[in-house]
Amino acid sequence: MHRYRRPNRTPGSRHLAGLLSVGATLWPVLQATAEDAEAPPPHGSASADPGLLTEHQRSILDDALTRIEEAALRDDEAFLDELDELLSTYPRLADPIARHAMEMRPALMPGIMRILEQADGPEPPDTTRETPPTDRPAWWQGGIPGATHDETEEERAEEADTIRVAERAEEQAPPPRRNWSVGVGYGYHHLSVEERYGDDSTRLRAHGPVLDIQYAVSEHASVGIAHLHSEQLSTSGSLYADPEPKRWSATDLTLRFGREFREAGPRAYMGAGLHYERLERDNGDTLSGTGFHLLGGGGYAWERIELRLEASARSVDRDLVPDDFRGSRSSSLLATATLRGRF
């Protein structure tokens, strides 16, 4: 007769089997809990409160803040590059790193915010532009077949810039330069001779038409020749009394220095040159001499017309003074006013 025998079991095996069954039941729940614990905390939770960081995270944060302080001593571009690298390396510490960066360089806050926005994720595509309806071709929307709307706008912008540049070039075109000028006018000449050790003195006054031709070598220099012819003479004293003077003429060669001899507008200048003078008398006797003169003048020039006033102090040649008056004091002055044509 067969007898039933109770199987031999190790002590505690019944409890071990129970624990295994309970563990198999709770394993999915424990695995989900572990995954939630490893997931990065929401933005502004643990990263916003340094007290919730672990020792390892706190050491990483201290190193990142030190790097921010060192980068603050460099230029703006290097600072933003360093911040971008830190935020991309430690996204869970973005809040304290960005806050410290704003405190170190508040002037770069727009750039810091832009880096934060890029770290959060790319911006959604712009869908505001209307797409052309499918029942119409692309050229129906105002464009050219084979060209997009952006290309059309760029071409229009280039055409507008070209028109502005052309208009600016036309507006800034320099005015034409007038190198030559021919003037006619009137001149007055005064010659004075006084005895050095006597009371006798003589005055000779002459006035008549003037012809003047000048050429502007540059903006600051010009050379010209002028001729004065006078038969309107008056004398006082005994020097030129007998015989009476009949005709006076003078020819000047002058180099002038000033500003804007070629342009229109006001002008003032000084000059120096040589002159030749000739005095004819009734008896056919002729006195002539040469000398140098210093000149000053000014005026105003329009596009085609110019008005000038000049005065020159002139030396008197000894040939113009008779022998009886040698060693006397003499002076000569010439003043002219001319209306000139510029071309």
CSV table of C-alpha atoms in Angstrom, one decimal, residues 23-24 37 96-97 137 181 216 244 320:
chain,number,residue,atom,x,y,z
A,23,GLY,CA,8.4,41.8,-6.5
A,24,ALA,CA,7.2,40.6,-9.9
A,37,ALA,CA,13.4,60.3,-10.9
A,96,PRO,CA,21.4,80.2,-12.2
A,97,ILE,CA,23.9,80.4,-15.0
A,137,PRO,CA,0.0,79.6,-61.7
A,181,SER,CA,38.8,135.8,-67.1
A,216,ALA,CA,43.9,130.6,-62.9
A,244,GLU,CA,53.1,169.5,-69.6
A,320,LEU,CA,60.8,159.1,-64.0
